[in-house]
Short mmCIF file of N, CA and C in Angstrom, two decimals:
data_model
loop_
_atom_site.label_atom_id
_atom_site.label_comp_id
_atom_site.label_asym_id
_atom_site.label_seq_id
_atom_site.Cartn_x
_atom_site.Cartn_y
_atom_site.Cartn_z
N UNK A 1 0.96 -1.19 0.14
CA UNK A 1 0.12 0.15 0.22
C UNK A 1 0.75 1.27 -0.04
N UNK A 2 0.66 2.23 -0.84
CA UNK A 2 1.30 3.48 -0.90
C UNK A 2 1.33 4.38 0.12
N UNK A 3 1.92 4.61 1.00
CA UNK A 3 2.41 5.52 2.00
C UNK A 3 1.83 6.79 1.49
N UNK A 4 1.24 7.79 2.24
CA UNK A 4 1.12 9.23 2.08
C UNK A 4 2.13 9.94 2.17
N UNK A 5 2.03 11.00 1.18
CA UNK A 5 3.12 12.04 0.99
C UNK A 5 2.95 13.00 2.11
N UNK A 6 3.88 13.87 2.64
CA UNK A 6 3.76 14.81 3.71
C UNK A 6 2.89 15.67 3.62
N UNK A 7 3.00 16.30 1.96
CA UNK A 7 2.05 17.02 1.65
C UNK A 7 0.52 16.63 1.89
N UNK A 8 0.22 15.46 1.63
CA UNK A 8 -1.08 14.93 1.70
C UNK A 8 -1.28 14.75 3.27
N UNK A 9 -0.65 14.61 3.98
CA UNK A 9 -0.79 14.76 5.56
C UNK A 9 -1.40 16.36 6.00
N UNK A 10 -0.47 17.35 5.42
CA UNK A 10 -1.01 18.55 5.49
C UNK A 10 -2.11 19.29 5.28
N UNK A 11 -2.52 18.88 4.18
CA UNK A 11 -3.64 19.20 3.32
C UNK A 11 -4.75 18.34 4.07
N UNK A 12 -4.88 17.18 4.74
CA UNK A 12 -5.61 16.67 5.44
C UNK A 12 -5.82 17.36 6.76
N UNK A 13 -4.56 17.76 7.24
CA UNK A 13 -4.87 18.66 8.45
C UNK A 13 -5.80 19.91 8.19
N UNK A 14 -5.37 20.72 7.09
CA UNK A 14 -5.96 21.69 6.68
C UNK A 14 -7.62 21.51 6.73
N UNK A 15 -7.95 20.17 6.11
CA UNK A 15 -9.25 19.78 5.99
C UNK A 15 -9.97 19.84 7.28
N UNK A 16 -9.12 19.18 7.92
CA UNK A 16 -9.80 19.11 9.51
C UNK A 16 -9.94 20.51 10.07
N UNK A 17 -9.18 21.41 9.94
CA UNK A 17 -9.05 23.03 10.53
C UNK A 17 -10.27 23.35 9.83
N UNK A 18 -10.78 23.17 8.66
CA UNK A 18 -11.86 23.73 8.11
C UNK A 18 -12.89 23.27 8.78
N UNK A 19 -12.87 22.20 9.54
CA UNK A 19 -14.39 21.68 10.02
C UNK A 19 -14.58 22.53 11.55
N UNK A 20 -13.50 23.05 12.14
CA UNK A 20 -13.41 23.49 13.26
C UNK A 20 -14.25 24.90 13.39
N UNK A 21 -15.00 24.95 14.26
CA UNK A 21 -15.83 26.16 14.59
C UNK A 21 -15.72 26.28 16.36
N UNK A 22 -15.18 27.31 16.62
CA UNK A 22 -15.19 27.57 17.86
C UNK A 22 -15.71 28.98 18.23
N UNK A 23 -16.90 29.08 19.34
CA UNK A 23 -17.28 30.22 19.68
C UNK A 23 -16.32 30.83 20.89
N UNK A 24 -15.87 32.15 20.65
CA UNK A 24 -15.11 32.71 21.83
C UNK A 24 -16.21 33.42 22.71
N UNK A 25 -15.60 34.93 22.95
CA UNK A 25 -16.51 35.71 24.06
C UNK A 25 -16.60 37.03 24.08
N UNK A 26 -17.32 37.94 24.00
CA UNK A 26 -17.30 38.81 23.73
C UNK A 26 -16.67 39.57 22.66
N UNK A 27 -15.60 40.29 22.40
CA UNK A 27 -15.33 41.05 21.42
C UNK A 27 -14.07 40.22 20.31
N UNK A 28 -13.74 39.02 20.94
CA UNK A 28 -13.22 37.93 20.08
C UNK A 28 -13.61 37.06 19.14
N UNK A 29 -13.03 36.63 18.14
CA UNK A 29 -13.64 35.70 17.24
C UNK A 29 -12.41 34.89 16.48
N UNK A 30 -12.76 33.82 15.97
CA UNK A 30 -11.70 33.05 15.46
C UNK A 30 -11.59 33.53 13.86
N UNK A 31 -10.56 33.55 13.31
CA UNK A 31 -10.36 33.70 11.90
C UNK A 31 -9.70 32.58 11.06
N UNK A 32 -10.69 31.84 10.55
CA UNK A 32 -10.22 30.44 9.75
C UNK A 32 -10.32 30.49 8.15
N UNK A 33 -9.10 30.60 7.66
CA UNK A 33 -9.22 30.66 6.10
C UNK A 33 -9.94 29.52 5.34
N UNK A 34 -9.94 28.49 6.24
CA UNK A 34 -10.13 27.25 5.65
C UNK A 34 -11.62 27.00 5.68
N UNK A 35 -12.45 27.88 6.17
CA UNK A 35 -13.54 27.78 5.85
C UNK A 35 -14.71 29.05 5.48
N UNK A 36 -13.54 29.83 5.39
CA UNK A 36 -14.13 31.24 4.96
C UNK A 36 -14.53 31.80 3.56
N UNK A 37 -14.93 32.82 3.16
CA UNK A 37 -15.17 33.33 1.82
C UNK A 37 -14.74 32.66 0.98
N UNK A 38 -13.24 32.87 0.95
CA UNK A 38 -11.91 32.46 -0.14
C UNK A 38 -11.60 31.15 0.29
N UNK A 39 -12.30 30.16 0.91
CA UNK A 39 -11.64 28.78 0.92
C UNK A 39 -11.53 28.13 -0.29
N UNK A 40 -12.21 28.29 -1.32
CA UNK A 40 -11.61 27.62 -2.72
C UNK A 40 -10.32 28.08 -3.18
N UNK A 41 -10.18 29.51 -2.86
CA UNK A 41 -8.63 29.93 -3.26
C UNK A 41 -7.50 29.44 -2.34
N UNK A 42 -8.01 29.58 -1.08
CA UNK A 42 -7.18 29.09 -0.14
C UNK A 42 -6.91 27.24 -0.33
N UNK A 43 -7.72 26.67 -0.84
CA UNK A 43 -7.34 25.41 -1.21
C UNK A 43 -6.55 25.37 -2.19
N UNK A 44 -6.68 25.89 -3.46
CA UNK A 44 -5.89 26.23 -4.62
C UNK A 44 -4.39 26.65 -3.95
N UNK A 45 -4.31 27.21 -3.42
CA UNK A 45 -2.75 28.09 -2.96
C UNK A 45 -2.33 27.09 -2.03
N UNK A 46 -2.63 26.23 -1.35
CA UNK A 46 -2.28 25.47 -0.40
C UNK A 46 -1.74 24.15 -1.17
N UNK A 47 -2.68 23.72 -1.95
CA UNK A 47 -2.47 22.66 -2.80
C UNK A 47 -1.02 22.73 -3.41
N UNK A 48 -1.39 23.78 -4.48
CA UNK A 48 -0.15 24.38 -5.04
C UNK A 48 1.44 24.39 -4.46
N UNK A 49 1.18 25.05 -3.15
CA UNK A 49 2.38 25.24 -2.57
C UNK A 49 3.09 23.98 -1.83
N UNK A 50 2.02 23.04 -1.00
CA UNK A 50 2.60 21.85 -0.52
C UNK A 50 2.87 20.80 -1.22
N UNK A 51 2.07 20.65 -2.32
CA UNK A 51 2.38 19.74 -3.51
C UNK A 51 4.10 20.03 -3.89
N UNK A 52 4.38 21.28 -4.18
CA UNK A 52 5.68 21.69 -4.59
C UNK A 52 6.72 21.27 -3.77
N UNK A 53 6.72 21.80 -2.29
CA UNK A 53 7.61 21.51 -1.51
C UNK A 53 7.37 20.30 -0.60
N UNK A 54 6.47 19.78 -0.48
CA UNK A 54 6.07 18.71 0.62
C UNK A 54 5.86 17.15 0.07
N UNK A 55 5.91 17.02 -1.21
CA UNK A 55 5.41 16.02 -1.70
C UNK A 55 6.51 14.81 -1.77
N UNK A 56 6.83 14.40 -0.43
CA UNK A 56 7.85 13.27 -0.19
C UNK A 56 7.37 12.58 0.98
N UNK A 57 8.43 12.04 1.43
CA UNK A 57 8.05 11.34 2.61
C UNK A 57 9.31 11.68 3.77
N UNK A 58 9.91 12.88 3.66
CA UNK A 58 10.83 13.04 4.62
C UNK A 58 10.05 13.46 6.16
N UNK A 59 10.80 13.27 7.17
CA UNK A 59 10.41 13.59 8.29
C UNK A 59 10.87 15.22 8.26
N UNK A 60 10.35 16.18 9.01
CA UNK A 60 10.83 17.43 9.37
C UNK A 60 10.34 17.84 10.64
N UNK A 61 11.62 18.93 11.01
CA UNK A 61 11.04 19.69 12.16
C UNK A 61 10.17 20.81 11.87
N UNK A 62 9.75 20.85 13.29
CA UNK A 62 8.55 21.58 13.41
C UNK A 62 9.07 23.06 14.05
N UNK A 63 8.64 24.26 13.32
CA UNK A 63 8.68 25.50 13.88
C UNK A 63 7.71 25.85 13.98
N UNK A 64 7.23 26.40 15.43
CA UNK A 64 5.97 26.79 15.61
C UNK A 64 5.93 28.32 16.15
N UNK A 65 5.19 29.35 15.47
CA UNK A 65 4.84 30.75 16.10
C UNK A 65 3.63 30.40 17.07
N UNK A 66 3.10 31.57 17.46
CA UNK A 66 1.90 31.71 18.24
C UNK A 66 0.68 31.11 17.45
N UNK A 67 0.32 32.12 16.64
CA UNK A 67 -1.32 32.15 15.92
C UNK A 67 -1.11 33.23 14.77
N UNK A 68 -1.91 32.60 13.62
CA UNK A 68 -1.70 33.35 12.27
C UNK A 68 -2.30 34.89 12.41
N UNK A 69 -1.69 35.86 11.76
CA UNK A 69 -2.13 36.99 11.69
C UNK A 69 -3.22 37.17 10.78
N UNK A 70 -4.32 38.07 11.27
CA UNK A 70 -5.54 37.73 10.44
C UNK A 70 -5.16 38.21 9.14
N UNK A 71 -4.44 39.14 8.69
CA UNK A 71 -4.18 39.28 7.20
C UNK A 71 -3.10 38.64 6.59
N UNK A 72 -2.47 37.86 7.41
CA UNK A 72 -1.19 37.22 6.85
C UNK A 72 -1.41 35.59 6.71
N UNK A 73 -1.16 34.76 7.64
CA UNK A 73 -1.60 33.47 7.26
C UNK A 73 -3.01 32.88 7.54
N UNK A 74 -3.62 34.02 8.43
CA UNK A 74 -5.21 33.77 8.64
C UNK A 74 -5.72 33.87 7.35
N UNK A 75 -5.33 34.47 6.22
CA UNK A 75 -6.00 34.73 5.22
C UNK A 75 -5.61 34.03 4.07
N UNK A 76 -4.13 33.11 4.15
CA UNK A 76 -3.44 32.47 3.11
C UNK A 76 -3.67 30.99 3.31
N UNK A 77 -3.40 30.68 4.27
CA UNK A 77 -3.38 29.40 5.07
C UNK A 77 -1.97 28.65 4.86
N UNK A 78 -1.03 29.53 4.51
CA UNK A 78 0.33 29.28 4.42
C UNK A 78 1.24 29.78 5.36
N UNK A 79 1.74 29.36 6.39
CA UNK A 79 2.39 30.07 7.55
C UNK A 79 3.58 30.90 7.14
N UNK A 80 3.47 32.29 7.17
CA UNK A 80 4.60 33.25 7.54
C UNK A 80 5.17 33.51 6.03
N UNK A 81 4.42 32.89 4.83
CA UNK A 81 4.72 33.46 3.49
C UNK A 81 4.16 34.82 3.09
N UNK A 82 4.83 35.58 2.14
CA UNK A 82 3.97 36.95 1.94
C UNK A 82 3.51 36.58 0.38
N UNK A 83 2.96 37.54 0.03
CA UNK A 83 2.28 37.60 -1.06
C UNK A 83 2.94 37.47 -2.56
N UNK A 84 3.96 38.01 -2.67
CA UNK A 84 4.73 38.07 -3.85
C UNK A 84 5.51 36.80 -3.79
N UNK A 85 6.19 35.91 -2.50
CA UNK A 85 6.45 34.53 -2.88
C UNK A 85 5.65 33.86 -3.06
N UNK A 86 4.22 33.68 -2.45
CA UNK A 86 3.44 32.83 -2.89
C UNK A 86 3.06 32.89 -4.28
N UNK A 87 2.95 34.05 -5.14
CA UNK A 87 2.65 34.24 -6.46
C UNK A 87 3.86 33.47 -7.20
N UNK A 88 5.06 33.94 -6.76
CA UNK A 88 6.15 33.22 -7.32
C UNK A 88 6.17 31.98 -7.55
N UNK A 89 5.96 31.39 -6.31
CA UNK A 89 6.08 29.90 -6.14
C UNK A 89 4.44 29.11 -6.73
N UNK A 90 3.89 29.59 -6.79
CA UNK A 90 2.30 29.00 -7.21
C UNK A 90 1.94 29.67 -8.52
N UNK A 91 2.02 30.95 -8.88
CA UNK A 91 1.32 31.69 -9.70
C UNK A 91 0.09 32.32 -9.64
N UNK A 92 -0.48 32.29 -8.13
CA UNK A 92 -1.47 32.52 -7.99
C UNK A 92 -1.53 34.25 -7.06
N UNK A 93 -2.39 34.88 -7.56
CA UNK A 93 -2.15 36.44 -6.84
C UNK A 93 -3.12 36.03 -5.69
N UNK A 94 -3.06 36.91 -4.63
CA UNK A 94 -3.74 37.05 -3.20
C UNK A 94 -3.92 38.31 -3.25
N UNK A 95 -5.10 38.92 -3.26
CA UNK A 95 -5.63 40.28 -3.00
C UNK A 95 -5.38 40.60 -1.40
N UNK A 96 -5.56 41.83 -1.10
CA UNK A 96 -5.73 42.22 0.39
C UNK A 96 -4.73 41.27 1.09
N UNK A 97 -3.58 41.24 1.06
CA UNK A 97 -2.63 40.19 1.80
C UNK A 97 -1.57 41.18 2.23
N UNK A 98 -1.09 41.33 3.69
CA UNK A 98 -0.39 41.98 4.23
C UNK A 98 0.17 41.04 5.53
N UNK A 99 1.01 40.76 5.15
CA UNK A 99 1.92 40.02 6.59
C UNK A 99 2.97 41.03 7.14
N UNK A 100 3.22 40.66 8.34
CA UNK A 100 4.06 41.76 8.91
C UNK A 100 5.37 41.60 8.06
N UNK A 101 5.88 42.62 7.66
CA UNK A 101 7.30 42.65 6.54
C UNK A 101 8.35 41.99 7.68
N UNK A 102 8.44 42.38 8.73
CA UNK A 102 9.85 41.87 9.34
C UNK A 102 9.86 40.51 9.86
N UNK A 103 8.43 39.88 10.04
CA UNK A 103 8.20 38.26 9.83
C UNK A 103 8.99 37.51 8.40
N UNK A 104 8.06 38.23 7.29
CA UNK A 104 8.58 37.54 6.15
C UNK A 104 10.02 37.79 5.48
N UNK A 105 10.74 39.17 6.19
CA UNK A 105 11.91 39.25 5.78
C UNK A 105 13.16 38.48 6.45
N UNK A 106 12.36 38.12 7.78
CA UNK A 106 13.37 37.44 8.73
C UNK A 106 13.45 35.67 8.15
N UNK A 107 12.15 35.54 7.78
CA UNK A 107 11.94 33.92 7.36
C UNK A 107 12.79 33.85 5.98
N UNK A 108 12.76 34.47 5.14
CA UNK A 108 13.87 34.73 4.07
C UNK A 108 15.23 34.77 3.95
N UNK A 109 15.43 35.52 5.34
CA UNK A 109 16.96 35.63 5.50
C UNK A 109 17.45 34.29 6.09
N UNK A 110 16.57 33.84 6.79
CA UNK A 110 17.01 32.34 7.32
C UNK A 110 17.19 31.35 6.31
N UNK A 111 16.14 31.23 5.51
CA UNK A 111 16.04 30.34 4.36
C UNK A 111 17.12 30.69 3.53
N UNK A 112 17.60 31.88 3.31
CA UNK A 112 18.98 32.06 2.41
C UNK A 112 20.16 31.46 2.90
N UNK A 113 20.40 31.84 4.22
CA UNK A 113 21.36 31.25 5.00
C UNK A 113 21.65 29.76 4.70
N UNK A 114 20.33 28.96 5.10
CA UNK A 114 20.18 27.74 5.01
C UNK A 114 20.33 27.02 3.88
N UNK A 115 20.05 28.17 2.90
CA UNK A 115 20.80 27.31 1.46
C UNK A 115 19.36 27.35 0.39
N UNK A 116 18.31 27.81 0.86
CA UNK A 116 17.39 28.30 -0.22
C UNK A 116 15.96 27.55 0.29
N UNK A 117 14.79 28.29 -0.16
CA UNK A 117 13.58 27.56 0.25
C UNK A 117 13.56 26.14 0.17
N UNK A 118 13.78 25.83 -0.88
CA UNK A 118 13.74 24.15 -1.24
C UNK A 118 14.47 23.08 -0.42
N UNK A 119 15.65 23.77 0.08
CA UNK A 119 16.30 22.69 1.12
C UNK A 119 15.76 22.75 2.44
N UNK A 120 15.26 24.37 2.66
CA UNK A 120 14.55 24.83 3.90
C UNK A 120 13.30 23.82 4.24
N UNK A 121 12.20 23.97 3.27
CA UNK A 121 11.12 23.29 3.37
C UNK A 121 11.43 22.01 3.32
N UNK A 122 12.28 21.34 2.89
CA UNK A 122 12.56 19.74 2.86
C UNK A 122 12.74 19.47 4.25
N UNK A 123 13.53 20.34 5.21
CA UNK A 123 13.91 19.89 6.37
C UNK A 123 13.08 20.44 7.43
N UNK A 124 11.83 21.60 7.00
CA UNK A 124 11.15 21.92 8.19
C UNK A 124 9.72 22.03 7.91
N UNK A 125 8.69 22.27 8.91
CA UNK A 125 7.57 22.25 8.58
C UNK A 125 7.21 23.54 9.58
N UNK A 126 6.70 24.75 8.80
CA UNK A 126 6.27 25.97 9.90
C UNK A 126 4.52 26.10 10.13
N UNK A 127 4.26 26.18 11.34
CA UNK A 127 3.07 26.16 11.71
C UNK A 127 2.81 27.29 12.96
N UNK A 128 1.79 26.82 13.93
CA UNK A 128 1.47 27.60 15.00
C UNK A 128 0.93 26.76 15.90
N UNK A 129 1.27 27.18 17.15
CA UNK A 129 0.59 26.53 18.52
C UNK A 129 -1.04 26.46 18.33
N UNK A 130 -1.59 27.75 17.97
CA UNK A 130 -2.96 27.84 17.82
C UNK A 130 -3.07 28.08 16.15
N UNK A 131 -3.28 27.14 15.24
CA UNK A 131 -2.99 27.22 13.92
C UNK A 131 -4.11 27.98 13.11
N UNK A 132 -5.14 28.48 14.11
CA UNK A 132 -6.16 29.50 13.69
C UNK A 132 -6.17 30.75 14.14
N UNK A 133 -6.37 31.75 13.28
CA UNK A 133 -6.44 33.29 13.89
C UNK A 133 -7.32 33.66 14.92
N UNK A 134 -6.85 34.67 15.73
CA UNK A 134 -7.74 35.08 16.64
C UNK A 134 -8.05 36.83 16.38
N UNK A 135 -8.84 37.26 16.68
CA UNK A 135 -9.34 38.60 16.21
C UNK A 135 -9.83 38.99 17.32
N UNK A 136 -9.64 40.34 17.73
CA UNK A 136 -9.96 41.23 18.73
C UNK A 136 -10.74 42.45 18.17
N UNK A 137 -11.97 42.84 18.32
CA UNK A 137 -12.47 43.77 18.02
C UNK A 137 -12.64 44.87 18.97
N UNK A 138 -11.80 46.12 18.74
CA UNK A 138 -11.41 46.94 19.94
C UNK A 138 -12.35 47.70 19.90
N UNK A 139 -12.58 49.01 20.69
CA UNK A 139 -13.65 49.93 20.97
C UNK A 139 -14.01 50.93 19.87
N UNK A 140 -13.23 51.22 18.84
CA UNK A 140 -13.27 51.51 17.61
C UNK A 140 -14.26 50.60 16.70
N UNK A 141 -14.11 49.55 16.59
CA UNK A 141 -14.70 48.44 15.81
C UNK A 141 -13.90 47.95 14.75
N UNK A 142 -12.83 47.94 14.97
CA UNK A 142 -11.50 47.53 14.15
C UNK A 142 -11.02 46.17 15.01
N UNK A 143 -10.77 45.35 13.92
CA UNK A 143 -10.05 44.00 14.12
C UNK A 143 -8.84 44.23 14.34
N UNK A 144 -8.34 43.36 15.39
CA UNK A 144 -6.63 43.41 15.70
C UNK A 144 -6.42 42.18 16.00
N UNK A 145 -5.34 41.69 15.64
CA UNK A 145 -4.60 40.57 15.83
C UNK A 145 -4.40 40.33 17.54
N UNK A 146 -4.70 39.25 17.87
CA UNK A 146 -4.69 38.59 19.09
C UNK A 146 -3.89 37.16 19.07
N UNK A 147 -3.40 36.87 20.38
CA UNK A 147 -2.87 35.57 20.68
C UNK A 147 -3.33 34.86 21.60
N UNK A 148 -3.43 33.32 21.58
CA UNK A 148 -4.19 32.64 22.61
C UNK A 148 -3.88 33.04 23.84
N UNK A 149 -2.74 33.52 24.12
CA UNK A 149 -2.27 33.54 25.62
C UNK A 149 -2.59 35.04 25.89
N UNK A 150 -3.39 35.57 25.36
CA UNK A 150 -3.61 36.91 25.69
C UNK A 150 -4.48 37.31 27.15
N UNK A 151 -5.07 36.56 27.26
CA UNK A 151 -5.80 36.48 28.69
C UNK A 151 -6.11 34.92 29.11
N UNK A 152 -6.34 34.43 30.09
CA UNK A 152 -6.44 33.15 30.70
C UNK A 152 -7.81 32.70 30.26
N UNK A 153 -8.74 33.49 29.97
CA UNK A 153 -10.33 32.83 29.66
C UNK A 153 -9.97 32.21 28.30
N UNK A 154 -9.43 33.20 27.44
CA UNK A 154 -9.22 32.86 25.93
C UNK A 154 -8.23 31.54 25.83
N UNK A 155 -7.17 31.69 26.74
CA UNK A 155 -6.24 30.38 26.77
C UNK A 155 -6.86 28.88 27.09
N UNK A 156 -7.85 29.00 28.17
CA UNK A 156 -8.63 27.90 28.56
C UNK A 156 -9.54 27.60 27.60
N UNK A 157 -10.27 28.41 26.83
CA UNK A 157 -11.40 28.10 25.62
C UNK A 157 -10.55 27.31 24.68
N UNK A 158 -9.33 27.61 24.37
CA UNK A 158 -8.63 27.04 23.17
C UNK A 158 -7.71 26.15 23.78
N UNK A 159 -7.89 25.84 24.91
CA UNK A 159 -6.72 24.63 25.13
C UNK A 159 -6.76 23.45 24.37
N UNK A 160 -7.80 23.13 24.80
CA UNK A 160 -8.20 21.50 24.10
C UNK A 160 -8.09 21.46 22.66
N UNK A 161 -8.45 22.58 22.01
CA UNK A 161 -7.96 22.65 20.49
C UNK A 161 -6.80 22.54 20.02
N UNK A 162 -6.12 23.55 21.25
CA UNK A 162 -4.50 23.60 20.88
C UNK A 162 -3.82 22.33 21.14
N UNK A 163 -4.15 21.60 22.21
CA UNK A 163 -3.25 20.33 22.20
C UNK A 163 -3.82 19.26 21.15
N UNK A 164 -5.15 19.26 20.73
CA UNK A 164 -5.46 18.16 19.73
C UNK A 164 -4.64 18.54 18.40
N UNK A 165 -4.50 20.10 18.12
CA UNK A 165 -3.92 20.33 17.09
C UNK A 165 -2.73 20.00 16.78
N UNK A 166 -1.78 20.21 18.08
CA UNK A 166 -0.49 20.00 17.95
C UNK A 166 -0.04 18.37 17.61
N UNK A 167 -0.99 17.77 18.44
CA UNK A 167 -0.82 16.18 18.19
C UNK A 167 -0.72 15.59 16.80
N UNK A 168 -2.09 16.47 16.07
CA UNK A 168 -2.22 16.21 14.76
C UNK A 168 -0.97 16.82 13.93
N UNK A 169 -0.41 17.64 14.15
CA UNK A 169 0.69 18.24 13.71
C UNK A 169 1.76 17.42 13.79
N UNK A 170 1.93 16.92 14.73
CA UNK A 170 3.15 15.70 15.03
C UNK A 170 3.21 14.55 14.13
N UNK A 171 1.83 14.32 14.00
CA UNK A 171 1.39 13.09 13.04
C UNK A 171 1.64 13.31 11.69
N UNK A 172 2.03 14.46 10.98
CA UNK A 172 2.33 14.67 9.93
C UNK A 172 3.53 13.80 9.35
N UNK A 173 4.18 13.77 10.35
CA UNK A 173 5.66 13.18 9.86
C UNK A 173 6.64 14.03 10.58
N UNK A 174 6.48 14.37 11.68
CA UNK A 174 7.34 15.35 12.32
C UNK A 174 8.58 14.49 12.92
N UNK A 175 10.06 15.30 12.86
CA UNK A 175 10.83 14.76 13.85
C UNK A 175 10.69 15.26 15.44
N UNK A 176 10.60 14.48 16.23
CA UNK A 176 10.08 15.35 17.24
C UNK A 176 11.14 15.29 18.33
N UNK A 177 12.48 15.12 17.68
CA UNK A 177 13.67 15.26 18.87
C UNK A 177 13.92 16.47 19.09
N UNK A 178 13.29 17.67 18.50
CA UNK A 178 13.55 19.02 18.80
C UNK A 178 12.52 19.80 18.17
N UNK A 179 11.82 20.90 18.84
CA UNK A 179 10.99 21.72 18.07
C UNK A 179 11.30 22.97 18.40
N UNK A 180 11.46 24.01 17.40
CA UNK A 180 11.64 25.46 17.43
C UNK A 180 10.49 26.19 17.71
N UNK A 181 10.62 26.93 18.57
CA UNK A 181 9.59 28.14 18.91
C UNK A 181 9.95 29.50 18.79
N UNK A 182 9.20 30.11 17.94
CA UNK A 182 9.52 31.61 17.36
C UNK A 182 8.27 32.35 18.18
N UNK A 183 8.74 33.72 18.33
CA UNK A 183 7.71 34.48 18.68
C UNK A 183 8.09 35.22 20.17
N UNK A 184 7.19 35.24 20.73
CA UNK A 184 7.15 35.73 22.20
C UNK A 184 7.41 34.54 23.35
N UNK A 185 7.93 35.42 24.38
CA UNK A 185 8.25 34.17 25.47
C UNK A 185 7.13 33.58 26.04
N UNK A 186 5.80 34.11 25.81
CA UNK A 186 4.64 33.55 26.29
C UNK A 186 4.21 32.33 25.55
N UNK A 187 4.78 32.32 24.38
CA UNK A 187 4.38 31.21 23.44
C UNK A 187 5.43 29.77 23.81
N UNK A 188 6.41 30.30 23.99
CA UNK A 188 7.59 29.27 24.61
C UNK A 188 7.21 28.78 26.01
N UNK A 189 6.68 29.66 27.25
CA UNK A 189 5.88 29.25 28.24
C UNK A 189 5.01 28.24 28.10
N UNK A 190 3.82 28.76 27.40
CA UNK A 190 2.91 27.65 27.11
C UNK A 190 3.33 26.62 26.70
N UNK A 191 4.28 26.41 25.57
CA UNK A 191 4.60 24.98 24.86
C UNK A 191 5.33 24.08 26.11
N UNK A 192 6.12 24.78 26.79
CA UNK A 192 6.86 24.33 27.82
C UNK A 192 5.83 23.65 28.88
N UNK A 193 4.79 23.85 29.32
CA UNK A 193 3.63 23.31 29.71
C UNK A 193 2.78 22.17 29.47
N UNK A 194 2.88 21.73 28.06
CA UNK A 194 2.07 20.82 27.60
C UNK A 194 2.90 19.70 27.18
N UNK A 195 2.51 18.72 27.78
CA UNK A 195 2.76 17.35 27.47
C UNK A 195 2.06 16.46 26.55
N UNK A 196 2.99 16.25 25.21
CA UNK A 196 1.96 15.54 24.33
C UNK A 196 2.20 14.22 24.27
N UNK A 197 1.22 13.43 24.72
CA UNK A 197 1.47 11.99 24.70
C UNK A 197 1.43 11.29 23.37
#
């Protein structure tokens, strides 16, 4: 029986994310690109990207940020990638896409030093502790990015989802000898508390 490629596992994980619906509280809400209004374009983008870089059986190290930015990964479904790079790699244009420039610049600097994006993605899978975006609607009615650890109530509501999603991500074909945590110290503290069975 033919074993699934790493890309197949990632795309199945994204399908699972598409089925997730979590009610938060007050002015918080989940931003889920996999079941939103652009879900068909997101599927096209992620299929092209993961089939290009992850269509093999290699084990990879996991790199975890905290949670997707609402106009970044929470819009495209691909962690830490910017619009111009996604267009270059897939030929797909993404409208209204604004990733934190310092995040994408840092990623590409790392990739270049490592030997290029093909070599980088052959060895690493980038994702998030909370793989769906979190939005806080402020007093002016504007949506702003939030993190799962922003307050204890939010963290408690998302805890079961986060643990389940981390287990699923590990099962994609991750080398668990080490995990790289990027972002704030709060992200590292939270990860350090979790025991994955």
